[in-house]
Short mmCIF file of C-alpha atoms and ligand atoms in Angstrom, two decimals:
data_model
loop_
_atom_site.label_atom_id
_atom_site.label_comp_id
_atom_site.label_asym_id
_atom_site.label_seq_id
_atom_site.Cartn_x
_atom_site.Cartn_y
_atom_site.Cartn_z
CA UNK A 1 12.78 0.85 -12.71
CA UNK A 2 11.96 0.87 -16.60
CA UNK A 3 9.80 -2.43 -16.52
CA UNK A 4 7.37 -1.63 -14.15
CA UNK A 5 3.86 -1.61 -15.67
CA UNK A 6 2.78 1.94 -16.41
CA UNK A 7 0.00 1.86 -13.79
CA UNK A 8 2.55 1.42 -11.01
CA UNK A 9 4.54 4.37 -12.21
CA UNK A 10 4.77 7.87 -9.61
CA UNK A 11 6.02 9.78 -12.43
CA UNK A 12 5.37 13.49 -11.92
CA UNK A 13 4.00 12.30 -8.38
CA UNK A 14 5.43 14.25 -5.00
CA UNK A 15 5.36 11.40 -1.90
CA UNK A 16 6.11 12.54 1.07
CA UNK A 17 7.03 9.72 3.28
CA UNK A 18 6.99 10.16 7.71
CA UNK A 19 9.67 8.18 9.59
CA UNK A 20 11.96 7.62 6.88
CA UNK A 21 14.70 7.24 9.50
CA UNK A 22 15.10 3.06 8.74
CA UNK A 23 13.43 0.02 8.03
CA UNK A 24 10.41 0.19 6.21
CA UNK A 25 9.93 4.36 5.47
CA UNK A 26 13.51 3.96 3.52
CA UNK A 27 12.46 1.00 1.64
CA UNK A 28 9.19 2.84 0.48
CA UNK A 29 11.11 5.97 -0.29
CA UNK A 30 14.04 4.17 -2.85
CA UNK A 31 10.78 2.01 -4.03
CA UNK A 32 8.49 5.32 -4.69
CA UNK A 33 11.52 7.22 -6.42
CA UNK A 34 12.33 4.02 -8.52
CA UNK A 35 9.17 4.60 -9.93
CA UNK A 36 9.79 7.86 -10.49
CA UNK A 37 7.80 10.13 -7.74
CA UNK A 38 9.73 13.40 -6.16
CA UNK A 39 10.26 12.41 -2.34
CA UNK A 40 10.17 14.46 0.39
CA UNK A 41 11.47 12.68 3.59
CA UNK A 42 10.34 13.06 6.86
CA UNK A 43 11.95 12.28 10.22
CA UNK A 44 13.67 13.54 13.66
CA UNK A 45 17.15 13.04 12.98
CA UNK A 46 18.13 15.59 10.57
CA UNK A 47 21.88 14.70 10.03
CA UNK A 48 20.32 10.99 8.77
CA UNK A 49 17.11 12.57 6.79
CA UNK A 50 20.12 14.49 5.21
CA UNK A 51 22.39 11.99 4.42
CA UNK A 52 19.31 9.45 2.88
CA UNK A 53 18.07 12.51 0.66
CA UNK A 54 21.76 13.00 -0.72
CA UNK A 55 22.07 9.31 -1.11
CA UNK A 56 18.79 9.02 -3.00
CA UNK A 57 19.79 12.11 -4.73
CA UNK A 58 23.33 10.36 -6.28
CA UNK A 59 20.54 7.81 -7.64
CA UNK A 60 18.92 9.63 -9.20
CA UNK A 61 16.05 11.34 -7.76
CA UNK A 62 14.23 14.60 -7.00
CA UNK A 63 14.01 15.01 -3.12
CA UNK A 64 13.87 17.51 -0.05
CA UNK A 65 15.23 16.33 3.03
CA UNK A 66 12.21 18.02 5.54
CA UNK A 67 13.43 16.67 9.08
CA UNK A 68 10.68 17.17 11.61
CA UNK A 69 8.61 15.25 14.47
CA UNK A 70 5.39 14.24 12.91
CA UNK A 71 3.83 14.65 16.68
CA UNK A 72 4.29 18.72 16.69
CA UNK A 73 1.86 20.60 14.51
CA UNK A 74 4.53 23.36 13.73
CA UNK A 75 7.22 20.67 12.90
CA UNK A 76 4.65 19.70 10.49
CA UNK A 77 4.09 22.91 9.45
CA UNK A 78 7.69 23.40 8.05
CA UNK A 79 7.84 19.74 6.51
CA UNK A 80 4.98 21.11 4.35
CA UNK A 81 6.04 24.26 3.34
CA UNK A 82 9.65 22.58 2.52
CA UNK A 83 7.79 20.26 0.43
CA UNK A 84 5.77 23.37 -1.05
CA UNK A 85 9.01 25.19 -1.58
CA UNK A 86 10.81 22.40 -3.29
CA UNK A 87 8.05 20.94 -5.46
CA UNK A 88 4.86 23.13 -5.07
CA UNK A 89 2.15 19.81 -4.22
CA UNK A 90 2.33 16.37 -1.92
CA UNK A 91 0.17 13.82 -4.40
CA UNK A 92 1.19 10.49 -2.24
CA UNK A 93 1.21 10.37 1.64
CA UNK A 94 2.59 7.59 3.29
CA UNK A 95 2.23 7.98 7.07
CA UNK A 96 5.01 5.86 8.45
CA UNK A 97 6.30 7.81 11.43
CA UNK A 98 4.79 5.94 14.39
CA UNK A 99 5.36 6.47 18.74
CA UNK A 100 5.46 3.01 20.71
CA UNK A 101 5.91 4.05 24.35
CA UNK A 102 6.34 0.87 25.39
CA UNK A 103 10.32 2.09 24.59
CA UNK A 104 11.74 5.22 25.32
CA UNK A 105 14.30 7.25 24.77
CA UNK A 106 17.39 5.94 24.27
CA UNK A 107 15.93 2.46 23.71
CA UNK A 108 13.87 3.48 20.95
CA UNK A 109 16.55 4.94 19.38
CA UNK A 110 18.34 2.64 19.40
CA UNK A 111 16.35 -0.35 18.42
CA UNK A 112 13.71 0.95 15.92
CA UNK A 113 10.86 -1.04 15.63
CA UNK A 114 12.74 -4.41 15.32
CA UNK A 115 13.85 -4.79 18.84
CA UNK A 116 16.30 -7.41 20.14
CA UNK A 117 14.30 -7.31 23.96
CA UNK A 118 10.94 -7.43 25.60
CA UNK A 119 9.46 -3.77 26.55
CA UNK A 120 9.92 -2.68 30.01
CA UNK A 121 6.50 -1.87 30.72
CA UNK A 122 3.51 -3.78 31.96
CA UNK A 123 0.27 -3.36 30.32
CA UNK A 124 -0.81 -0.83 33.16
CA UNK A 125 2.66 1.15 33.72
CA UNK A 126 1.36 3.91 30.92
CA UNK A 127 1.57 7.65 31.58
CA UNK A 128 -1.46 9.81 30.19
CA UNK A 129 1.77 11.56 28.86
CA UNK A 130 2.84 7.98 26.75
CA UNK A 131 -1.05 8.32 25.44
CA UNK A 132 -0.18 11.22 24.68
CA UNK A 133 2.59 10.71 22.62
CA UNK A 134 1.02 7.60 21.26
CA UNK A 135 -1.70 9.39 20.35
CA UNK A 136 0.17 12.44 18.42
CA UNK A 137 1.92 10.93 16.29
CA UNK A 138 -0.29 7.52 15.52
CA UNK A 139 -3.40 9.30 15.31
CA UNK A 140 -2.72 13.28 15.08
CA UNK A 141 -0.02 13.85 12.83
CA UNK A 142 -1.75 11.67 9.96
CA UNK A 143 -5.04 13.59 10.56
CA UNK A 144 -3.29 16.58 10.15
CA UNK A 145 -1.28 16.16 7.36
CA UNK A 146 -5.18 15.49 5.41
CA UNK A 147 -6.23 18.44 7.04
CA UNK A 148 -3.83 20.14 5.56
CA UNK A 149 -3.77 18.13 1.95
CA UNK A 150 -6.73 17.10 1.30
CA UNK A 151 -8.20 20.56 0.01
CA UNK A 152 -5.54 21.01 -2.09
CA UNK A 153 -5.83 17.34 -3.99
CA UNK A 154 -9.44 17.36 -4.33
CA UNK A 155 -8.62 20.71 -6.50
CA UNK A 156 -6.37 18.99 -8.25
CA UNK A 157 -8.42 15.91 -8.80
CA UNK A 158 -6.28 13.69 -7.41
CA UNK A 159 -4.15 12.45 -4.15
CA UNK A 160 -3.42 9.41 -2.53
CA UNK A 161 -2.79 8.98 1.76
CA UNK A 162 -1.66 6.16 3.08
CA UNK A 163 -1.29 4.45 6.96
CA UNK A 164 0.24 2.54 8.62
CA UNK A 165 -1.07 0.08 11.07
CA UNK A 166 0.03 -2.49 12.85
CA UNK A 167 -1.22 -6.73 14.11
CA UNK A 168 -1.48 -5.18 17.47
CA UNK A 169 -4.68 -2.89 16.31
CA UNK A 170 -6.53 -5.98 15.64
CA UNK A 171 -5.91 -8.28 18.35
CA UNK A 172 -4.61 -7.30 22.07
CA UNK A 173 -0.65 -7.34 21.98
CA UNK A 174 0.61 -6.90 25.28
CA UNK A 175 2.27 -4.50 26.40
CA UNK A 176 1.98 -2.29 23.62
CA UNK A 177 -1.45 -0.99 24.93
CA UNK A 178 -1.01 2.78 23.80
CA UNK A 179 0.87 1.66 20.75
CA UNK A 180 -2.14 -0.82 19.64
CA UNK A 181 -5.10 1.14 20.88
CA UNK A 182 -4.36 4.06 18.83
CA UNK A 183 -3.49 1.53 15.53
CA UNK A 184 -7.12 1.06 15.80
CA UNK A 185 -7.62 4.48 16.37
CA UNK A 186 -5.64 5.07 12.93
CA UNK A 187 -7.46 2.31 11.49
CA UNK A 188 -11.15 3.64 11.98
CA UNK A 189 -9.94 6.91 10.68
CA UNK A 190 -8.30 5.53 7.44
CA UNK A 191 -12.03 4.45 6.59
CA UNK A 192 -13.43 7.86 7.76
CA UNK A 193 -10.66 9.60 5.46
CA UNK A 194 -11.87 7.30 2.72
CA UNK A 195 -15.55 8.11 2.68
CA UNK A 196 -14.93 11.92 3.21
CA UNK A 197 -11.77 12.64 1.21
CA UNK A 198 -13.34 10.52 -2.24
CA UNK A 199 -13.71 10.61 -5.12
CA UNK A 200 -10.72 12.44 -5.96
CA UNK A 201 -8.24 11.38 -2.72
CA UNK A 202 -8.05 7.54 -1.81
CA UNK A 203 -6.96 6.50 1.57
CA UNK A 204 -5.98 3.15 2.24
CA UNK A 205 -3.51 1.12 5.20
CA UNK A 206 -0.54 -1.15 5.03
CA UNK A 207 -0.77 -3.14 7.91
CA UNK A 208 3.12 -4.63 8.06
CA UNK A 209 3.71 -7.32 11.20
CA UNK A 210 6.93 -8.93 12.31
CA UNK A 211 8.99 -7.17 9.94
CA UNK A 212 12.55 -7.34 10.52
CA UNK A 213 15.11 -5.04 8.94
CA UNK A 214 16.67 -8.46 6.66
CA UNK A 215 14.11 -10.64 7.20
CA UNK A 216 15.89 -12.70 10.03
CA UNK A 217 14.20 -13.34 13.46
CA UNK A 218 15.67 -11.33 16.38
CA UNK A 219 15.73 -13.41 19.53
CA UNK A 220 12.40 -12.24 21.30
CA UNK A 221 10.37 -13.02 18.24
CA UNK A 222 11.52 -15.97 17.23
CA UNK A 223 8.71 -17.57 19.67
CA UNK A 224 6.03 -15.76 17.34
CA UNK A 225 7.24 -18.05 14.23
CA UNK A 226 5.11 -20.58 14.49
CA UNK A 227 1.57 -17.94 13.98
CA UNK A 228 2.97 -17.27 10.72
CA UNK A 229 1.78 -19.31 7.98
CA UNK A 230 4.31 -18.22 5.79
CA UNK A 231 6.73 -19.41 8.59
CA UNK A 232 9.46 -16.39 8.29
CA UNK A 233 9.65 -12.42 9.10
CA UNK A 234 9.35 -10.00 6.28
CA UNK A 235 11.48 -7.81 4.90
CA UNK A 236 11.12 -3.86 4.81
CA UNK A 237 11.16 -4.44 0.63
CA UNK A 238 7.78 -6.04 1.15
CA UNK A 239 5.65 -3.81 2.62
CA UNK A 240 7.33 -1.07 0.35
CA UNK A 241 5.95 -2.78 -2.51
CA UNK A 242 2.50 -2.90 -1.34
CA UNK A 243 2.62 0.40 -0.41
CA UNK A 244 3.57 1.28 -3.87
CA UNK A 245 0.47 -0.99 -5.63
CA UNK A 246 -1.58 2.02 -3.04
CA UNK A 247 0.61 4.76 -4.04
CA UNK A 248 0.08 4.11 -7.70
CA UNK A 249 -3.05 3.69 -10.04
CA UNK A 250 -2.74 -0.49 -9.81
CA UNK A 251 -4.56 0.34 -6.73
CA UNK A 252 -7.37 2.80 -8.25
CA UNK A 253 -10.82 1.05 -7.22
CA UNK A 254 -9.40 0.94 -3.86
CA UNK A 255 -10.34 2.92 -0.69
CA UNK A 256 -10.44 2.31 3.08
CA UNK A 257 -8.99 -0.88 2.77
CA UNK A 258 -5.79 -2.73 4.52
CA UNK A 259 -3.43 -4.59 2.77
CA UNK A 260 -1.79 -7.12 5.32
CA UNK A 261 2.07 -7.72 5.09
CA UNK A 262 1.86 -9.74 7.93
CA UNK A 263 2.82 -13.68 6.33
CA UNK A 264 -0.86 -14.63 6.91
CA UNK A 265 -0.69 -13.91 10.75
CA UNK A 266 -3.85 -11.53 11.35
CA UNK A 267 -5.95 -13.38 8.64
CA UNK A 268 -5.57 -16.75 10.29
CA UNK A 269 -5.52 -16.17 13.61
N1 NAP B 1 8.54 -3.57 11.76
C1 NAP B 1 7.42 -4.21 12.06
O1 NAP B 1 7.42 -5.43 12.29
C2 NAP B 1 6.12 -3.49 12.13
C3 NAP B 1 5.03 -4.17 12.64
C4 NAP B 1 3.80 -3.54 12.70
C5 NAP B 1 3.67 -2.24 12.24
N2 NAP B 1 4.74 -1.58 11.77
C6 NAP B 1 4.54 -0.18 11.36
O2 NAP B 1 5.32 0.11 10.20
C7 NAP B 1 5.84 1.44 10.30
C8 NAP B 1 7.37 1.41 10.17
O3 NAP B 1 7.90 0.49 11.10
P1 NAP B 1 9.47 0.26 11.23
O4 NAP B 1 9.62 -0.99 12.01
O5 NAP B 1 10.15 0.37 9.92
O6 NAP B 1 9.85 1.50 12.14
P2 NAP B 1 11.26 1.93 12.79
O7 NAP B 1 12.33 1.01 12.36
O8 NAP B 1 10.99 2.15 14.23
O9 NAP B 1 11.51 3.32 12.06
C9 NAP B 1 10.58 4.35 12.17
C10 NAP B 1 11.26 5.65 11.83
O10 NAP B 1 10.35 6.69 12.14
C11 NAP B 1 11.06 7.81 12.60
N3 NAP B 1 10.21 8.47 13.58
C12 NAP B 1 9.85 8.01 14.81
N4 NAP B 1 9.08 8.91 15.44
C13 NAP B 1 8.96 9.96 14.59
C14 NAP B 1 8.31 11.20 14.68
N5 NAP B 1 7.64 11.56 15.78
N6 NAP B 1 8.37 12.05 13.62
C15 NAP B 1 9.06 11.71 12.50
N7 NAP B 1 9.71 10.54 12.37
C16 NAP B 1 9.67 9.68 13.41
C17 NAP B 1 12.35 7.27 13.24
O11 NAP B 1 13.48 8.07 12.85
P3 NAP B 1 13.91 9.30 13.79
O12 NAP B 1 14.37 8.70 15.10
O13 NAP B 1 15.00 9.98 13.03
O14 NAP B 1 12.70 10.17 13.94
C18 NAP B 1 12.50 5.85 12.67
O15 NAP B 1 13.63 5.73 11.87
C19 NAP B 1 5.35 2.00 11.64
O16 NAP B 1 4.20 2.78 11.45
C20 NAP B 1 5.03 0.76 12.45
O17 NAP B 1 4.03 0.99 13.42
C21 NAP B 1 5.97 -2.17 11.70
#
């Protein structure tokens, strides 16, 4: 991308980007390396964490495929020393791995985020198991991964973390209670990251709603068209480019704040 203005440039940068799997943590991963960072990519499914880092590698750029569930602390561990092996630093993290248990299994896999059908759960069916998981990878695995970072960029002078939250931290989505609650979990600790990690490490959220993988409505969401001002869903190009203005020095007086890719829904509700 040679005419992007210098301040949005990752050159030299390592991002390492959770739940690069589809949708959105792809789009941020070809937007970052356009701009010239070293990836490292981050999900379950090795065989397809694989096959994106070869494909982003015939394009062009420097990555490490580091397959690994963001909700196990010694999955985590390896992504990190892969990441150490292959390019000695993380600079950029965009937490984008995220656990609804309102699907499961199969389901999930199957759909992604953008699902073509209602959840099969009422809001009081939840195991302290689905908290759980919620909880581990929503909450956990980002406060981890600045556990484990943070140190290291405030020697260097310099780091960037970003989350990823959703409409459903700010206003009661049923029946994505786990799924929402811990958001706002994510949400409160963005702002504590921000206060602690600065001056040297910013920490700001996306906060992407009714995203859909090209932008057209799937059936069970069309209902939620007319709450968006802007009258459409987004694309997973959109909140990529957001979360490159926070990857990137455009963003550099910013901290603890959330940038909405949502059409206008969360603002003006
Ligand atoms: N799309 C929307 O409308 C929307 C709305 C609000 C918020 N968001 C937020 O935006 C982010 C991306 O959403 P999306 O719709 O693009 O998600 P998605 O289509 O569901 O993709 C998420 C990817 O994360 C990977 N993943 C899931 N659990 C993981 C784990 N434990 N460890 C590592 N990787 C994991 C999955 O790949 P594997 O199966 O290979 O692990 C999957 O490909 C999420 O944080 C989500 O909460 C999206």
């Amino acid at each position: 991308m040679p005419d992007l203005p210098a301040a949005f440039r990752l050159d030299g940068r390592t991002a390492l980007v959770t739940g690069v799997g589809a949708g959105i943590g792809l789009a941020t991963a070809r937007l970052l390396a356009e701009a010239g960072a070293r990836l490292v990519l981050c999900a379950r499914q090795a065989e397809r964490v694989h096959a994106w880092a070869r494909e982003l590698s015939a394009d062009g750029a420097e990555v490490v495929a580091a397959p690994g569930d963001v909700g196990r602390a010694e999955d985590l561990r390896s992504v990190l020393a892969t990441a150490e092996a292959a390019f000695g630093q993380v600079d950029i993290v965009y937490n984008n791995a995220h656990a609804n248990p309102a699907w499961s299994g199969q389901q999930a896999l199957a759909h992604g985020h953008a699902r073509t059908e209602l959840p099969d759960k009422g809001p009081l069916d939840y195991s302290a198991e689905d908290w759980q998981a919620a909880f581990d990878v929503n909450v956990l695995a980002p406060y981890r991964l600045a556990q484990a970072l943070v140190p290291h960029m405030k020697q260097r002078g310099r780091g960037v973390i970003i989350t990823a939250l959703s409409g459903a931290a700010f206003r009661p989505t049923l029946p994505v209670v786990p799924y929402g609650t811990t958001k706002a979990a994510l949400h409160m600790l963005t702002r504590y990251l921000a206060k602690a990690c600065a001056p040297e490490v910013r920490v700001n959220a996306v906060c992407p709603a009714s995203i859909s993988p090209d932008g057209t409505p799937w059936e069970a969401h069309r209902a939620h068209l007319p709450a968006i001002p802007l009258g459409r869903l987004g694309r997973p190009d959109e909140v990529a480019a957001a979360v490159l203005y926070l990857a990137s020095d455009a963003s550099s007086y910013s901290s603890g704040e959330v940038l909405f890719v949502d059409g206008g829904r969360v603002s003006t509700a």
